[in-house]
mmCIF file of C-alpha atoms in Angstrom:
data_model
loop_
_atom_site.group_PDB
_atom_site.id
_atom_site.type_symbol
_atom_site.label_atom_id
_atom_site.label_comp_id
_atom_site.label_asym_id
_atom_site.label_seq_id
_atom_site.Cartn_x
_atom_site.Cartn_y
_atom_site.Cartn_z
ATOM 1 C CA MET A 1 47.114 114.417 91.186
ATOM 2 C CA SER A 2 51.308 113.894 90.759
ATOM 3 C CA ALA A 3 52.388 110.760 89.950
ATOM 4 C CA LYS A 4 54.130 108.878 92.439
ATOM 5 C CA ILE A 5 57.602 108.408 92.255
ATOM 6 C CA THR A 6 59.655 105.794 91.874
ATOM 7 C CA LEU A 7 62.793 103.875 91.199
ATOM 8 C CA ASP A 8 64.129 102.551 87.896
ATOM 9 C CA LYS A 9 64.822 98.817 87.576
ATOM 10 C CA ASP A 10 68.415 100.306 87.385
ATOM 11 C CA THR A 11 68.810 101.982 90.827
ATOM 12 C CA LYS A 12 66.964 100.044 92.512
ATOM 13 C CA GLN A 13 69.363 96.866 90.937
ATOM 14 C CA LYS A 14 72.079 99.013 92.365
ATOM 15 C CA LEU A 15 70.320 99.303 95.737
ATOM 16 C CA ASP A 16 69.746 95.256 95.762
ATOM 17 C CA ASP A 17 73.219 94.595 95.137
ATOM 18 C CA TYR A 18 74.566 97.659 97.713
ATOM 19 C CA ARG A 19 72.213 95.402 100.790
ATOM 20 C CA THR A 20 73.685 91.627 99.079
ATOM 21 C CA SER A 21 77.570 93.259 99.026
ATOM 22 C CA ALA A 22 76.670 94.260 103.020
ATOM 23 C CA THR A 23 75.072 91.729 103.913
ATOM 24 C CA LEU A 24 77.790 89.540 102.646
ATOM 25 C CA THR A 25 80.519 92.128 104.513
ATOM 26 C CA GLY A 26 79.033 91.903 108.145
ATOM 27 C CA GLU A 27 78.504 87.518 107.467
ATOM 28 C CA GLN A 28 82.288 87.583 106.894
ATOM 29 C CA ILE A 29 83.405 89.662 109.539
ATOM 30 C CA VAL A 30 81.662 88.096 112.289
ATOM 31 C CA PHE A 31 82.208 84.769 111.769
ATOM 32 C CA LYS A 32 85.614 85.262 109.911
ATOM 33 C CA THR A 33 87.540 88.373 111.501
ATOM 34 C CA PHE A 34 86.038 88.684 114.704
ATOM 35 C CA PRO A 35 87.195 85.477 115.373
ATOM 36 C CA LYS A 36 90.185 86.056 114.065
ATOM 37 C CA LYS A 37 90.666 89.065 116.045
ATOM 38 C CA LEU A 38 89.667 87.426 119.054
ATOM 39 C CA GLN A 39 92.404 84.809 118.333
ATOM 40 C CA ASP A 40 94.731 86.576 117.584
ATOM 41 C CA PHE A 41 95.122 88.544 120.914
ATOM 42 C CA VAL A 42 95.027 85.712 123.015
ATOM 43 C CA ASP A 43 98.898 85.324 123.743
ATOM 44 C CA SER A 44 100.334 87.838 121.855
ATOM 45 C CA THR A 45 101.238 90.173 125.121
ATOM 46 C CA SER A 46 102.710 86.675 127.011
ATOM 47 C CA ASN A 47 105.408 86.754 124.055
ATOM 48 C CA PRO A 48 108.494 88.157 125.488
ATOM 49 C CA GLN A 49 109.307 89.894 121.737
ATOM 50 C CA SER A 50 105.827 91.224 122.178
ATOM 51 C CA PRO A 51 106.550 95.008 122.258
ATOM 52 C CA PHE A 52 103.460 94.637 125.231
ATOM 53 C CA HIS A 53 105.656 92.488 126.942
ATOM 54 C CA LEU A 54 106.431 94.224 130.545
ATOM 55 C CA SER A 55 110.940 93.214 130.100
ATOM 56 C CA ASN A 56 110.536 95.987 127.833
ATOM 57 C CA ALA A 57 110.121 98.487 130.156
ATOM 58 C CA SER A 58 112.826 98.248 132.123
ATOM 59 C CA HIS A 59 114.940 100.135 128.608
ATOM 60 C CA SER A 60 112.930 101.972 127.311
ATOM 61 C CA THR A 61 113.313 105.375 129.385
ATOM 62 C CA ASP A 62 115.749 107.945 128.750
ATOM 63 C CA ALA A 63 115.378 110.501 131.830
ATOM 64 C CA THR A 64 118.444 112.689 130.500
ATOM 65 C CA VAL A 65 118.136 116.292 130.086
ATOM 66 C CA TYR A 66 120.509 116.449 126.808
ATOM 67 C CA PRO A 67 121.880 119.678 125.348
ATOM 68 C CA THR A 68 119.496 121.237 122.770
ATOM 69 C CA PRO A 69 120.821 120.860 119.160
ATOM 70 C CA SER A 70 121.757 124.175 118.083
ATOM 71 C CA THR A 71 119.724 126.179 115.167
ATOM 72 C CA THR A 72 120.605 126.378 110.850
ATOM 73 C CA GLU A 73 118.339 129.266 110.616
ATOM 74 C CA PRO A 74 119.846 131.788 108.328
ATOM 75 C CA ASP A 75 120.267 134.902 110.392
ATOM 76 C CA SER A 76 118.650 137.214 108.415
ATOM 77 C CA LYS A 77 115.561 135.706 109.274
ATOM 78 C CA LYS A 78 116.468 135.130 112.590
ATOM 79 C CA ARG A 79 116.756 138.998 113.516
ATOM 80 C CA LYS A 80 113.578 139.295 111.815
ATOM 81 C CA LEU A 81 111.849 136.825 114.365
ATOM 82 C CA ASP A 82 113.323 138.405 117.007
ATOM 83 C CA SER A 83 112.218 141.726 115.535
ATOM 84 C CA GLY A 84 108.547 141.056 116.192
ATOM 85 C CA ALA A 85 108.289 140.798 112.388
ATOM 86 C CA VAL A 86 104.167 140.741 111.678
ATOM 87 C CA LYS A 87 102.309 138.565 109.154
ATOM 88 C CA ASN A 88 98.655 138.537 108.634
ATOM 89 C CA GLY A 89 98.343 141.097 111.769
ATOM 90 C CA VAL A 90 99.678 138.302 113.982
ATOM 91 C CA ALA A 91 103.364 138.281 115.196
ATOM 92 C CA ALA A 92 105.518 135.893 113.784
ATOM 93 C CA CYS A 93 107.483 133.103 115.912
ATOM 94 C CA SER A 94 109.692 130.396 115.026
ATOM 95 C CA SER A 95 108.753 126.738 116.112
ATOM 96 C CA ASN A 96 112.013 125.521 117.596
ATOM 97 C CA ASP A 97 112.527 129.444 118.760
ATOM 98 C CA ILE A 98 114.329 128.579 121.784
ATOM 99 C CA GLN A 99 116.177 132.056 122.408
ATOM 100 C CA HIS A 100 113.190 131.933 126.212
ATOM 101 C CA ALA A 101 112.930 129.388 126.758
ATOM 102 C CA LYS A 102 113.107 129.309 130.412
ATOM 103 C CA HIS A 103 114.636 125.734 130.949
ATOM 104 C CA PRO A 104 116.030 125.342 126.839
ATOM 105 C CA GLY A 105 117.077 121.315 127.179
ATOM 106 C CA MET A 106 115.880 119.079 125.334
ATOM 107 C CA MET A 107 113.923 115.442 126.765
ATOM 108 C CA LEU A 108 113.744 112.663 124.766
ATOM 109 C CA SER A 109 110.196 110.911 124.056
ATOM 110 C CA ASN A 110 109.914 107.130 124.918
ATOM 111 C CA LYS A 111 110.491 105.614 121.207
ATOM 112 C CA HIS A 112 109.169 102.049 122.291
ATOM 113 C CA MET A 113 105.365 103.780 123.834
ATOM 114 C CA ILE A 114 105.233 105.712 121.009
ATOM 115 C CA ALA A 115 105.154 102.491 118.814
ATOM 116 C CA VAL A 116 102.949 100.800 120.941
ATOM 117 C CA HIS A 117 100.363 103.734 121.234
ATOM 118 C CA GLU A 118 100.644 103.602 117.381
ATOM 119 C CA THR A 119 99.695 100.024 117.701
ATOM 120 C CA LEU A 120 96.528 100.084 120.221
ATOM 121 C CA LYS A 121 95.746 103.327 117.987
ATOM 122 C CA ARG A 122 95.538 100.800 114.774
ATOM 123 C CA GLU A 123 93.523 98.396 116.750
ATOM 124 C CA CYS A 124 90.698 100.554 117.961
ATOM 125 C CA GLU A 125 90.578 102.609 114.292
ATOM 126 C CA ILE A 126 89.920 99.235 113.039
ATOM 127 C CA LEU A 127 87.496 98.030 115.850
ATOM 128 C CA VAL A 128 85.177 101.079 115.198
ATOM 129 C CA ASP A 129 85.137 100.203 111.118
ATOM 130 C CA LEU A 130 83.821 96.690 111.988
ATOM 131 C CA CYS A 131 81.582 97.615 113.730
ATOM 132 C CA ASP A 132 80.300 100.392 111.262
ATOM 133 C CA LYS A 133 79.890 97.025 109.107
ATOM 134 C CA VAL A 134 78.183 94.988 111.069
ATOM 135 C CA LYS A 135 75.900 97.922 111.903
ATOM 136 C CA LEU A 136 75.022 99.081 108.515
ATOM 137 C CA TRP A 137 74.729 95.576 107.507
ATOM 138 C CA ILE A 138 72.120 95.206 110.761
ATOM 139 C CA ASN A 139 70.283 97.738 109.497
ATOM 140 C CA LEU A 140 69.670 97.106 105.499
ATOM 141 C CA SER A 141 68.033 94.351 107.433
ATOM 142 C CA MET A 142 65.430 95.475 109.200
ATOM 143 C CA PRO A 143 61.710 95.053 108.107
ATOM 144 C CA ASN A 144 59.047 98.066 108.333
ATOM 145 C CA GLY A 145 56.668 96.765 111.635
ATOM 146 C CA ASP A 146 58.154 96.588 115.568
ATOM 147 C CA ASN A 147 58.129 93.105 115.970
ATOM 148 C CA PHE A 148 60.477 90.694 118.251
ATOM 149 C CA GLY A 149 63.355 90.325 115.880
ATOM 150 C CA VAL A 150 63.590 93.791 114.797
ATOM 151 C CA GLN A 151 63.892 94.258 119.162
ATOM 152 C CA ILE A 152 66.525 92.227 119.746
ATOM 153 C CA GLN A 153 68.734 94.137 116.551
ATOM 154 C CA GLU A 154 68.799 96.749 117.616
ATOM 155 C CA ASP A 155 70.292 94.860 121.097
ATOM 156 C CA CYS A 156 72.733 94.145 119.141
ATOM 157 C CA LEU A 157 73.085 97.411 117.599
ATOM 158 C CA SER A 158 73.582 99.264 120.782
ATOM 159 C CA GLU A 159 76.567 96.494 121.275
ATOM 160 C CA LEU A 160 78.189 97.328 118.516
ATOM 161 C CA HIS A 161 78.123 100.606 119.727
ATOM 162 C CA ARG A 162 78.800 100.246 123.175
ATOM 163 C CA SER A 163 82.017 98.732 121.648
ATOM 164 C CA GLN A 164 82.942 101.571 119.766
ATOM 165 C CA GLU A 165 82.977 104.230 122.445
ATOM 166 C CA THR A 166 85.037 101.659 124.261
ATOM 167 C CA ALA A 167 87.655 101.725 121.053
ATOM 168 C CA LEU A 168 87.475 105.351 120.946
ATOM 169 C CA ASN A 169 88.293 105.568 124.546
ATOM 170 C CA LEU A 170 91.017 103.471 124.631
ATOM 171 C CA ARG A 171 92.396 105.082 121.578
ATOM 172 C CA ASP A 172 92.415 108.492 123.141
ATOM 173 C CA ALA A 173 94.859 106.675 125.563
ATOM 174 C CA ALA A 174 98.136 107.838 123.783
ATOM 175 C CA ARG A 175 96.968 111.735 123.980
ATOM 176 C CA GLN A 176 96.650 111.015 127.904
ATOM 177 C CA ASP A 177 100.272 109.035 128.225
ATOM 178 C CA TYR A 178 101.666 112.462 126.243
ATOM 179 C CA LEU A 179 100.613 115.396 128.219
ATOM 180 C CA THR A 180 100.983 113.348 131.524
ATOM 181 C CA ARG A 181 104.402 112.518 130.364
ATOM 182 C CA ALA A 182 105.687 116.455 128.861
ATOM 183 C CA LYS A 183 104.405 117.193 132.860
ATOM 184 C CA ILE A 184 106.533 115.094 134.651
ATOM 185 C CA CYS A 185 109.640 116.395 131.714
ATOM 186 C CA THR A 186 109.351 119.822 132.366
ATOM 187 C CA LYS A 187 109.976 118.692 136.354
ATOM 188 C CA VAL A 188 112.668 116.200 135.189
ATOM 189 C CA MET A 189 114.689 119.781 133.395
ATOM 190 C CA LYS A 190 113.339 121.496 135.734
ATOM 191 C CA TYR A 191 115.199 120.285 138.410
ATOM 192 C CA PRO A 192 117.725 117.605 136.680
ATOM 193 C CA PHE A 193 119.650 116.218 140.184
ATOM 194 C CA VAL A 194 115.998 115.813 142.382
ATOM 195 C CA GLU A 195 116.771 111.713 140.906
ATOM 196 C CA ASP A 196 112.752 111.436 142.130
ATOM 197 C CA TYR A 197 111.382 112.844 139.317
ATOM 198 C CA ALA A 198 113.607 110.760 137.186
ATOM 199 C CA LEU A 199 112.684 107.258 139.062
ATOM 200 C CA SER A 200 109.279 108.714 139.004
ATOM 201 C CA LEU A 201 108.907 109.333 134.561
ATOM 202 C CA LYS A 202 110.353 105.513 134.805
ATOM 203 C CA GLU A 203 107.373 104.079 136.748
ATOM 204 C CA HIS A 204 105.287 106.238 134.687
ATOM 205 C CA ASP A 205 106.248 104.589 131.382
ATOM 206 C CA GLU A 206 106.701 100.900 132.821
ATOM 207 C CA ARG A 207 102.912 101.278 134.132
ATOM 208 C CA GLN A 208 101.665 102.949 130.969
ATOM 209 C CA LEU A 209 103.092 99.636 128.680
ATOM 210 C CA PHE A 210 101.145 97.901 131.579
ATOM 211 C CA MET A 211 97.873 99.882 131.080
ATOM 212 C CA ALA A 212 98.036 99.188 127.491
ATOM 213 C CA ARG A 213 98.805 95.058 127.376
ATOM 214 C CA GLN A 214 95.663 95.756 129.648
ATOM 215 C CA GLN A 215 93.710 98.140 126.974
ATOM 216 C CA LEU A 216 95.371 95.542 124.405
ATOM 217 C CA HIS A 217 92.861 92.569 126.595
ATOM 218 C CA ASP A 218 89.992 94.877 127.204
ATOM 219 C CA LEU A 219 89.884 95.190 123.240
ATOM 220 C CA ARG A 220 90.120 90.976 122.834
ATOM 221 C CA SER A 221 87.549 91.146 125.820
ATOM 222 C CA VAL A 222 85.418 93.640 123.325
ATOM 223 C CA TYR A 223 85.649 90.545 120.771
ATOM 224 C CA ALA A 224 84.595 88.368 122.454
ATOM 225 C CA VAL A 225 81.490 89.825 123.828
ATOM 226 C CA LEU A 226 80.627 90.753 120.127
ATOM 227 C CA THR A 227 81.198 87.049 118.781
ATOM 228 C CA ASP A 228 78.999 85.622 121.551
ATOM 229 C CA ILE A 229 75.570 87.341 121.181
ATOM 230 C CA LEU A 230 76.219 88.158 117.923
ATOM 231 C CA HIS A 231 76.616 84.639 117.304
ATOM 232 C CA LYS A 232 73.593 83.585 119.728
ATOM 233 C CA ASN A 233 71.358 85.623 118.167
ATOM 234 C CA ILE A 234 72.232 85.331 114.072
ATOM 235 C CA ASP A 235 69.288 83.129 113.350
ATOM 236 C CA LYS A 236 66.723 86.443 114.915
ATOM 237 C CA ILE A 237 69.585 88.855 112.904
ATOM 238 C CA ARG A 238 69.294 87.392 109.011
ATOM 239 C CA SER A 239 65.165 86.143 109.279
ATOM 240 C CA PRO A 240 63.577 89.080 112.356
ATOM 241 C CA LYS A 241 60.802 88.550 110.913
ATOM 242 C CA GLY A 242 60.028 85.040 112.083
ATOM 243 C CA ASN A 243 61.313 85.113 115.136
ATOM 244 C CA ASN A 244 58.360 86.188 117.070
ATOM 245 C CA SER A 245 59.406 84.099 119.735
ATOM 246 C CA GLY A 246 61.984 83.325 122.892
ATOM 247 C CA THR A 247 64.106 86.403 124.075
ATOM 248 C CA MET A 248 67.610 88.081 123.342
ATOM 249 C CA TYR A 249 70.792 85.303 124.755
#
């Protein structure tokens, strides 16, 4: 019969240190980072200096159709591309080739909304990362067996997972905005004398800024719910074996 394999002393010490580090990180996030993020979001959008303030919508949209900038590619390269040069079995084409474009004009993106989306994406990524660290702490503190304390931990993990899904869905808002805006821009380029298309672009940008502010409020709500649930059940999260009575708050 083969001997049982066990952890050597050095490896066991490293695992214990990792578990201790995960615990300290998790508790730091629950008691310091989550409340701070909650406080940071409270009045951030009501300040006129905030990029999320609706006053920015009036001057951030440019519905002008500009002439396409001239290309600076060498004539020899243009001739090769026009002749249908083939590379690795695929016809080569210029990424900025507008020779055969149906509407070769150019419209500028909304730089203000790009910055707003980048801020939202960064906040969503931060939330996902923080939840991952708290989930690791809770998973490592789970004891063997099935008792009430473990059930509380699993419920908290489910709430953390739902929070991550919310953050990932909010992060996708930028892609949806760019796609919808591009469709409106093509209408403006195709029918530059129809003022309603230009107005619809301005209304779209204003709506997106309003939605971005609302999404920031949604993130604040996520932090509020997580902070409340984790703080109320912190004893059961820390010591699930000693909490076999009561219910989850």
